[in-house]
Amino acid sequence: MSRNPQLDSSGRLAHLLSIEGLPRETLVHVLDTARSFVSVTERDIKKVPLLRGKSVFNLFFEPSTRTRTTFEIAAKRLSADVINLNVGSSSQSKGETLLDTIANLSAMHADMFVVRHSQSGAPNLIARHVGPNIHVINAGDGRHAHPTQALLDMFTIRHYKHDFPGLRVAIVGDILHSRVARSQIHALTTLGVAEVRVIAPATLLPAAVTRLGVQVFTDMAKGLKDVDVVIMLRLQNERMSGELLPSAQEYFKNYGLSPEKLAHADSQAIVMHPGPMNRGVEIDSSVADGTQSVILPQVTFGIAVRMAVMSILAGQS
Amino acid sequence: MTTPFPDTEKLLNTLIEGIRGNIKPDTGIIGIHTGGVWVAERLHAALGSKVPMGTIDIAFYRDDYGRRGLHGDVKPSDIPFDVNDRDIILVDDVLYTGRTIRAAMNELFDYGRPGCVMLAALVDRGGRQLPIEPRFVGAQVSVPDEELVSLRRDDSGALHLSTEPRPTAHDQS
Amino acid sequence: MKTHIAGGRLVDPASGRDERADIFIDGSEIAAIGKAPAKFRAERTIDAQGLVVCPGLVDVAARLREPGLEYRATLESEAAAAAAGGVTSLACPPDTDPPLDEPGLVEMLKYRARNLNLVQVYPIGALTHALQGSKLTEMAELAEAGCVAFSQGDAPLPDPQMLLRCMQYAVTLGYSVWLRPQEISLSRGGVAHDGEVATRLGLQAVPAVAETIAVSTILLLARQTGARVHLCRLSGAESVDMVREAKASGLPVSCDISANHLHLTDIDIGDFDSEYNLVPPLRSSRDRDALRAGLADGTIDAICSDHTPVDDDAKQLPFAEAAAGATGLELLLPLTLKWADEAGIALVQALSCLTSAPARLLGIPAGSIVAGARADLCVYDPSQSWLVDATRFRSQGHNTPFAGYELRGRVLYTLLGGHIVYE
């Protein structure tokens, strides 16, 4: 019952389903490997032959152009063949079950599945049913996890802050519905930062969240005091329509990152956002485009981190 | 148990003198991680090269990735000069099967089209599995198949070659 | 047919008996206990040395999936599962398709069960028409057809005004109302207990207060109307406390829990294993311990299987999309024995939760061994251990959270009205 679903029988990483359950050494190994891939993305020929002949299937049951494109670029830079399946428009709507879809694709010699799904645990179910030497990467499942996003966020933090001990990190926004926040919390606590703070109104906080190793703040000024890293989460439109929050305006007033609020943080604090941003809702444009913002570099690092994840997994066959 | 080699510093000098006089002012020196980088650093300093030194990590170009995966510490490759039309000296510590050099050349050609590529090896132990030949060599030494040749660098920066029994997993040289 | 069950340990919670005694069966009745009746010549003798002989189990909640859900299970397979589990009487909830809100459906069900002659089926009728919660059903007609109580099954409770009317109508005719306490607005879409596990797994959660608010509403309405109310499948510690208080104040309320919740907690969900997707959701270990304590002190009256066979495809889905429920008729006895062992509960008290108490709740003549009563008996080996392998179940449902568990207590003979229906 407690076998780690991400590890194969020899204890090597076979799938990337969540940050939770991965030891610190594995996270650091991904970050170190990603650093080498950054230098690949900076030269003229941005390709290496590691995944030549391998087929990577992007299975996006929940649409997302950004994330899917990043994975596609990463896979192609590893010389893999990429097939994109927007499953909403094909077999799923014909009533084919999730596992039947996987079985059919496996029969087409897929080596790797990158899966995004609206239900928590869907990639875990897939990983339980794929053959040996087929790897599953979770590109985001329901509210559960978005491990590659957390890894690129950690890479970004390490790039600008050099190491994790001693850092105070604040995550602001809809923690309740956020798979990104959960993965970031697990990564930050595993890598040993000094403090992880979540800042949100009570309607956007999940039960027992302190058990994940975070401190809860409902007052943003207090929560941001002296922090070194501010991570802003996207607030989706449907959350602002009255049941959880009265309006976007009131949310921005209390929980949006304005220059005044940012001033509570350390003067050298970096501002991050997993994207896409809702300017004027969770973050002011002047902050998003300001000197402390590292939001664009996050995107570049995202490709290198995903190349690292794919090549580490594919090398475990 | 390690066996001492012919004096490593002597081999280095032989290599350096072999290259001196056969190198143009704009020749680029590129060391292959990790032992090749140490040797290249000594060559680069001794030859007074004005072109900054490059380093290559072949992890992403190895031919045994399918079997062994990404191994250990991958270091970034860094070639701080334009490769196109330039003479390049690729430097490795021990030349054996030739597969490392094959991987390094594949990677090098992803940076551009060199004028020519010459290979400098501190030790050539024979046992080639690919058609690769060094231009500059410190020494040719015959080593039994069951033994590995490796380069160490001590705290003072001095280099030492030695042999030791091969571990059970097959190693690529 | 004259049958002699010899040398067994007779445990009959209704009479408090726990002693070595033979049982003599003549036709469909128990002829005598202890000493053979005059001129009794057994045609079949069962050697019960080392075995326990108890009343056939009475399961207050087992879904047979007929009518309408035959792709999940049929009466044939599930009645056989009951017999294999030592269950001789069971009550089935009304949430079939269509629901049991028409006397004709109830009659057909009883007729089919009678013909199979593997288990006595006591349907629980729909409380409202189509279980929609807005119109009363013809309770008198349904009772005449064979319904022993009225319930919404797993369908949502009616709003308080309608629930009040249902109770008033039921109490007028003398029927009991069986309700699973779950407040709909707090639990809509939720699939896991609102705690650390749901937060880590990112599953939509059901707060404990969804159950306690409903328990509170039901108890207040019961007090007002005088209705006999039974609370089905309690899951939370606070609910147990509220029932304890209500009973102490003299309210005629009863309750049951499922054998699943007797043992499992939300931590068992593990890696999104949908075998642990149950209704109500598995709660914390603190809640489970409160359920056990409630059984031990009599606050909770009965343990049921909550038998809910589900086809394999419906479980092979992401957790929140999978069909909820577990098969359980064949595990009811060993799971109860496991609790009794772990909690140090005397066998006669533990078996009362499966025999005399549920029979009393349903108001049926079952659950006891006494001369003149129907010979519904279960003979089991208390020492035999076995591995739970769902593919070997008689039930068509292979969905169990106990797969791979080693349990003690194996049913060897089940007798229904004197016939051996399982061995």
Coordinates of N, CA and C in Angstrom, one line a residue, chain A residues 7 24 44 52 59 80 92-93 96 105 120 158 161 176 184 235 244 250 255-256 258 266 310 313:
Chain A
L7 N 8.7 5.4 -8.2 CA 9.9 4.7 -8.3 C 9.6 3.3 -8.9
R24 N 15.3 14.8 -1.3 CA 16.0 16.0 -1.6 C 17.0 15.8 -2.7
D44 N 23.7 28.0 -30.6 CA 23.0 28.0 -31.8 C 22.2 26.8 -32.1
R52 N 16.6 10.8 -29.2 CA 16.3 10.5 -30.6 C 15.7 9.2 -30.8
L59 N -0.5 14.4 -23.7 CA -1.9 14.0 -23.5 C -2.6 15.1 -22.6
A80 N 13.4 14.2 -29.6 CA 12.3 13.2 -29.6 C 11.3 13.6 -30.6
Q92 N -11.8 10.6 -26.0 CA -12.5 10.7 -24.7 C -14.0 11.1 -25.0
S93 N -14.2 12.0 -25.9 CA -15.6 12.4 -26.1 C -16.4 11.3 -26.7
E96 N -14.4 6.6 -24.9 CA -13.3 5.7 -24.6 C -12.8 6.0 -23.2
L105 N -2.5 4.0 -27.1 CA -1.3 4.8 -27.5 C -0.1 4.0 -27.2
S120 N -7.6 15.1 -10.0 CA -6.4 14.7 -9.1 C -6.2 13.2 -9.2
R158 N 17.0 29.2 -7.0 CA 18.4 28.9 -6.8 C 19.3 29.8 -7.7
K161 N 19.0 33.3 -5.9 CA 19.4 33.4 -4.4 C 20.5 32.4 -4.0
L176 N -6.2 26.9 -2.0 CA -7.2 25.8 -2.0 C -7.2 25.0 -3.3
Q184 N 4.9 23.4 -4.9 CA 5.9 24.4 -4.4 C 6.2 24.2 -2.9
L235 N -5.3 34.0 -10.0 CA -6.7 33.8 -9.5 C -7.6 33.6 -10.7
L244 N -16.6 32.6 -3.3 CA -15.4 32.5 -2.5 C -14.8 33.9 -2.2
E250 N -11.8 43.9 -4.8 CA -11.5 43.7 -3.4 C -10.4 42.8 -3.2
Y255 N -5.0 41.4 -1.5 CA -4.1 40.3 -1.7 C -3.3 40.5 -3.0
G256 N -3.5 41.6 -3.7 CA -2.8 41.8 -5.0 C -1.4 42.4 -4.6
S258 N 1.0 45.0 -5.1 CA 1.3 46.3 -5.6 C 2.7 46.7 -5.1
D266 N 11.8 41.9 1.7 CA 13.2 42.3 1.6 C 13.4 43.1 0.3
M310 N 12.8 15.0 -18.5 CA 12.6 14.0 -19.6 C 13.8 13.1 -19.8
L313 N 14.3 10.7 -16.8 CA 13.4 9.6 -16.8 C 13.7 8.6 -17.9

